CSV table of C-alpha atoms in Angstrom, one decimal:
chain,number,residue,atom,x,y,z
A,12,UNK,CA,37.9,18.6,38.0
A,13,UNK,CA,33.9,17.6,39.3
A,14,UNK,CA,32.3,15.1,37.8
A,15,UNK,CA,30.3,18.1,36.5
A,16,UNK,CA,32.6,19.4,34.5
A,17,UNK,CA,33.9,15.7,33.1
A,18,UNK,CA,30.9,15.7,31.7
A,19,UNK,CA,30.5,19.3,30.2
A,20,UNK,CA,33.9,18.4,29.0
A,21,UNK,CA,32.9,15.3,26.9
A,22,UNK,CA,29.8,16.1,25.6
A,23,UNK,CA,31.9,19.5,24.5
A,24,UNK,CA,34.4,17.8,23.3
A,25,UNK,CA,31.6,14.9,21.2
A,26,UNK,CA,29.4,17.9,19.7
A,27,UNK,CA,33.2,19.0,18.5
A,28,UNK,CA,32.9,15.6,16.4
A,29,UNK,CA,30.5,15.6,15.6
A,30,UNK,CA,30.7,18.9,14.6
A,31,UNK,CA,33.6,18.4,11.9
A,32,UNK,CA,32.4,14.6,10.6
A,33,UNK,CA,29.8,17.3,9.2
A,34,UNK,CA,32.1,20.0,7.7
A,35,UNK,CA,29.5,22.4,10.4
A,36,UNK,CA,30.4,25.7,10.4
A,37,UNK,CA,28.2,26.8,13.8
A,38,UNK,CA,29.2,27.4,17.3
A,39,UNK,CA,26.0,26.4,18.9
A,40,UNK,CA,25.1,23.4,20.4
A,41,UNK,CA,21.9,23.3,17.6
A,42,UNK,CA,23.0,24.8,14.9
A,43,UNK,CA,25.8,21.8,15.0
A,44,UNK,CA,22.5,19.8,15.6
A,45,UNK,CA,20.9,20.9,13.3
A,46,UNK,CA,23.9,20.9,10.9
A,47,UNK,CA,24.2,17.8,11.6
A,48,UNK,CA,20.0,16.1,10.3
A,49,UNK,CA,20.7,18.3,7.5
A,50,UNK,CA,23.1,16.3,6.6
A,51,UNK,CA,22.2,12.8,7.9
A,52,UNK,CA,19.1,13.4,5.0
A,53,UNK,CA,22.1,14.4,2.5
A,54,UNK,CA,22.8,11.0,3.2
A,55,UNK,CA,19.3,9.6,2.2
A,56,UNK,CA,19.2,11.3,-0.3
A,57,UNK,CA,22.4,9.8,-2.0
A,58,UNK,CA,22.3,6.4,-0.3
A,59,UNK,CA,18.9,6.4,-2.5
A,60,UNK,CA,20.2,8.0,-5.8
A,61,UNK,CA,23.3,4.9,-4.9
A,62,UNK,CA,20.2,2.3,-4.2
A,63,UNK,CA,18.7,3.6,-8.0
A,64,UNK,CA,22.0,3.6,-10.0
A,65,UNK,CA,23.1,-0.2,-8.1
A,66,UNK,CA,20.0,-1.7,-10.2
A,67,UNK,CA,18.0,-1.9,-6.2
A,68,UNK,CA,14.4,-2.1,-8.1
A,69,UNK,CA,10.9,-4.4,-6.1
A,70,UNK,CA,8.9,-5.1,-9.1
A,71,UNK,CA,5.8,-6.5,-10.5
A,72,UNK,CA,3.6,-6.6,-13.5
A,73,UNK,CA,1.1,-8.6,-14.8
A,74,UNK,CA,3.6,-10.6,-16.7
A,75,UNK,CA,5.3,-11.6,-13.6
A,76,UNK,CA,2.2,-11.8,-10.6
A,77,UNK,CA,6.3,-12.6,-8.9
A,78,UNK,CA,6.6,-9.2,-6.0
A,79,UNK,CA,11.0,-9.6,-6.7
A,80,UNK,CA,13.6,-7.6,-5.8
A,81,UNK,CA,16.1,-7.9,-7.4
A,82,UNK,CA,20.2,-5.9,-7.2
A,83,UNK,CA,23.7,-6.6,-8.3
A,84,UNK,CA,26.2,-4.7,-7.4
A,85,UNK,CA,30.3,-5.0,-9.4
A,86,UNK,CA,33.0,-5.9,-6.7
A,87,UNK,CA,36.7,-6.3,-9.0
A,88,UNK,CA,36.5,-9.4,-10.0
A,89,UNK,CA,32.4,-10.7,-10.4
A,90,UNK,CA,29.4,-9.3,-9.8
A,91,UNK,CA,26.4,-9.1,-6.2
A,92,UNK,CA,23.7,-10.4,-6.8
A,93,UNK,CA,20.4,-10.5,-4.1
A,94,UNK,CA,17.4,-12.5,-5.2
A,95,UNK,CA,15.0,-11.4,-3.4
A,96,UNK,CA,11.5,-13.3,-3.9
A,97,UNK,CA,7.8,-12.9,-0.9
A,98,UNK,CA,6.6,-16.3,-1.6
A,99,UNK,CA,8.8,-19.7,-1.2
A,100,UNK,CA,9.8,-21.2,-5.2
A,101,UNK,CA,10.6,-24.5,-5.5
A,102,UNK,CA,12.6,-24.7,-8.3
A,103,UNK,CA,13.6,-21.3,-9.5
A,104,UNK,CA,17.0,-21.2,-7.1
A,105,UNK,CA,18.2,-24.2,-10.8
A,106,UNK,CA,17.5,-21.5,-13.2
A,107,UNK,CA,18.6,-18.7,-11.6
A,108,UNK,CA,22.1,-21.0,-11.4
A,109,UNK,CA,21.7,-21.9,-15.5
A,110,UNK,CA,21.4,-17.9,-15.9
A,111,UNK,CA,25.0,-17.1,-14.0
A,112,UNK,CA,26.8,-20.2,-16.0
A,113,UNK,CA,24.9,-18.9,-19.9
A,114,UNK,CA,26.2,-15.9,-17.8
A,115,UNK,CA,29.0,-17.5,-17.8
A,116,UNK,CA,29.7,-16.3,-14.0
A,117,UNK,CA,30.5,-18.8,-11.3
A,118,UNK,CA,29.3,-18.6,-8.0
A,119,UNK,CA,31.1,-18.0,-5.5
A,120,UNK,CA,29.8,-18.6,-2.3
A,121,UNK,CA,25.7,-18.4,-2.0
A,122,UNK,CA,22.8,-18.2,0.4
A,123,UNK,CA,19.4,-19.6,0.4
A,124,UNK,CA,16.6,-19.2,1.5
A,125,UNK,CA,13.0,-20.8,0.6
A,126,UNK,CA,11.2,-21.6,3.6
A,127,UNK,CA,8.5,-19.4,3.4
A,128,UNK,CA,10.2,-16.6,1.0
A,129,UNK,CA,13.0,-16.9,-1.5
A,130,UNK,CA,15.7,-15.1,-1.2
A,131,UNK,CA,19.7,-15.8,-2.3
A,132,UNK,CA,23.1,-13.9,-1.9
A,133,UNK,CA,25.3,-15.8,-4.2
A,134,UNK,CA,28.7,-13.9,-5.3
A,135,UNK,CA,29.3,-15.1,-8.5
A,136,UNK,CA,32.6,-14.7,-10.6
A,137,UNK,CA,33.5,-15.0,-14.2
A,138,UNK,CA,35.0,-17.5,-15.3
A,139,UNK,CA,37.8,-17.8,-17.4
A,140,UNK,CA,36.8,-18.9,-20.6
A,141,UNK,CA,33.7,-16.0,-20.5
A,142,UNK,CA,35.9,-13.0,-23.3
A,143,UNK,CA,33.2,-11.4,-23.7
A,144,UNK,CA,33.0,-8.0,-20.8
A,145,UNK,CA,28.7,-8.6,-18.9
A,146,UNK,CA,27.8,-5.8,-16.4
A,147,UNK,CA,25.6,-5.5,-13.6
A,148,UNK,CA,23.0,-4.5,-15.3
A,149,UNK,CA,23.7,-7.6,-17.7
A,150,UNK,CA,23.6,-9.1,-14.9
A,151,UNK,CA,20.2,-8.1,-13.5
A,152,UNK,CA,18.5,-8.4,-16.6
A,153,UNK,CA,19.7,-11.7,-17.6
A,154,UNK,CA,18.1,-12.7,-13.4
A,155,UNK,CA,14.7,-10.7,-14.2
A,156,UNK,CA,14.2,-12.8,-16.8
A,157,UNK,CA,15.2,-16.1,-14.9
A,158,UNK,CA,12.5,-15.4,-12.5
A,159,UNK,CA,9.9,-13.9,-15.5
A,160,UNK,CA,10.4,-16.9,-17.4
A,161,UNK,CA,10.3,-20.0,-14.2
A,162,UNK,CA,6.9,-17.5,-13.3
A,163,UNK,CA,6.0,-18.5,-16.7
A,164,UNK,CA,5.8,-22.1,-16.0
A,165,UNK,CA,4.4,-22.2,-12.4
């Protein structure tokens, strides 16, 4: 088998793999690629919907002049909390951690950056004393409220 034939066979296998991944019934290369392109667009739309459902939001209001993003995702036993503000905010970390405590969340893991902007990625697990269940939306609202209250005091 020549080098050209091996290359042609490899491209054919890859197209067939792509065809199966995108559930295409097309037989020619162009149609398979068009179907794959449509599939990618559908996936992008699904990601956008999921981002909206999980609470990713960019908020800037007259009451809260700090543009921020807060995203909370429910985990098996707790939450993944991501907070981003465009500028460094001394003291904000303490306010957010106090909010976690009020919600009955123990910080299991966290990464924080307070250089030019404020970034927090934390995993909060519900502690044993927290009998009432909380959901991702409640955590998100509480964190956003903590940021708003904190920004009023600066």
